[in-house]
C-alpha positions in Angstrom: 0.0 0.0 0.0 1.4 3.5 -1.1 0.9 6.6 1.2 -2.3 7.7 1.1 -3.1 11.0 -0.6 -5.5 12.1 2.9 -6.2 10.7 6.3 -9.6 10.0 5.0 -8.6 7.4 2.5 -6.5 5.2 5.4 -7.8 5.8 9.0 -4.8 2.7 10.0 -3.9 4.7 12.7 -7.7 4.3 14.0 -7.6 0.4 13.7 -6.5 -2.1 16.9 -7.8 -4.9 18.8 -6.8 -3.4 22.0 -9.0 -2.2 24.4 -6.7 0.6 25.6 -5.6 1.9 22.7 -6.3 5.3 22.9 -6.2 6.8 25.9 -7.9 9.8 27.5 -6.6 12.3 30.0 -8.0 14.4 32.0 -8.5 17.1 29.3 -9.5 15.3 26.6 -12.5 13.7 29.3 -13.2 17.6 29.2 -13.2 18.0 25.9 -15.0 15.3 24.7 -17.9 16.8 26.9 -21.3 15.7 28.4 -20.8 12.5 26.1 -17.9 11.6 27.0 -18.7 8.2 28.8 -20.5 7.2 25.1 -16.8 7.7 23.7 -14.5 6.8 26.4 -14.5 4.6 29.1 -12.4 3.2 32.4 -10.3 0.2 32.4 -9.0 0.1 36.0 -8.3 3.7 36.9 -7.6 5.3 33.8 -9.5 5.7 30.9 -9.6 4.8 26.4 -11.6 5.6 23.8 -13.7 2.5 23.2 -13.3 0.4 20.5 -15.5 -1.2 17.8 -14.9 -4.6 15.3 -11.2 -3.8 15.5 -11.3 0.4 15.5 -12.0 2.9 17.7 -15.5 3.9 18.3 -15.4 7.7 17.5 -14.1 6.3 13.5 -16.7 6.5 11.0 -17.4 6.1 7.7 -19.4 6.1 4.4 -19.1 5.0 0.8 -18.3 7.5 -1.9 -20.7 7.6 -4.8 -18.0 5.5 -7.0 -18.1 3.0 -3.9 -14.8 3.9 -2.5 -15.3 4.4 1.2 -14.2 7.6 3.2 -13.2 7.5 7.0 -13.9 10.7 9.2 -13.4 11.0 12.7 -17.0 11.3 14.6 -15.6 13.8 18.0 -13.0 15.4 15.2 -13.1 18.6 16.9 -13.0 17.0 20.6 -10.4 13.8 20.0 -7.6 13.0 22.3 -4.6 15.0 22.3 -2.8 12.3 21.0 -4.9 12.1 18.0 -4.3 15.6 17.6 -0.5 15.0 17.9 -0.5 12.4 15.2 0.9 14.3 12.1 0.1 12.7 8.5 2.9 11.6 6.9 5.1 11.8 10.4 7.6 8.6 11.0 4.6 7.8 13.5 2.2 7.9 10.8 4.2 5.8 8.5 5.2 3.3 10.8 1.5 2.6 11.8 1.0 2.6 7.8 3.5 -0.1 7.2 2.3 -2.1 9.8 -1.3 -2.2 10.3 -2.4 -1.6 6.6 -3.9 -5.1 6.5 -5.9 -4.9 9.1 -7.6 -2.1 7.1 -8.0 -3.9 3.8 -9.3 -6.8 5.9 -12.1 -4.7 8.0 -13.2 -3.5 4.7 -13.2 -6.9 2.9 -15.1 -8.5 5.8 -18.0 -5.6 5.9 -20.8 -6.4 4.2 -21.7 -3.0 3.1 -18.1 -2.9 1.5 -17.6 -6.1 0.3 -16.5 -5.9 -3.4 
């Protein structure tokens, strides 16, 4: 897989089986607001965006009228500061590229409303 031309096309970084993938400080439980407990929650004293079938819980998507699908972050404007750290096209970035691209491809192959 080549670099993608926009977050929106890959979302990798978004994808992981762990439960505490992600996690939430103190200021990000603030900014995530009112809702936060529907996007975050505790494992032992500290806290993770949830996950969903293999990704976290705040990724969405839909398909693109030539059936291409497009990935957008639901709490965008609220994510975790370390979201908000992760540049596009950083070494982080790349490394999570080169290393979890499969899982995408596989997610998308296994959903029925993106099976090919």
């Amino acid at each position: 897989m080549g670099f993608p031309e926009n977050c929106q096309a890959c979302a990798v970084c978004c994808f992981s089986m762990l439960a505490t993938y992600v996690p939430v400080t103190g200021r990000d439980w603030s900014r995530l607001g009112p809702g936060a407990e529907d996007e975050a929650h505790f494992v032992g004293n500290r806290v993770y965006m949830k996950m969903r079938d293999g990704h976290c819980g705040a990724l969405g998507w839909r398909l693109t009228a030539d059936g291409v699908p497009k990935f957008f972050c639901t709490v965008y404007e609220r994510r975790p500061q370390l979201c908000r750290d992760l540049a596009r096209g950083s070494p982080l970035c790349r490394g999570e590229l080169a290393t979890k691209a499969d899982r995408v491809a596989a997610w998308l192959r296994n959903n029925p409303a993106t099976a090919r």
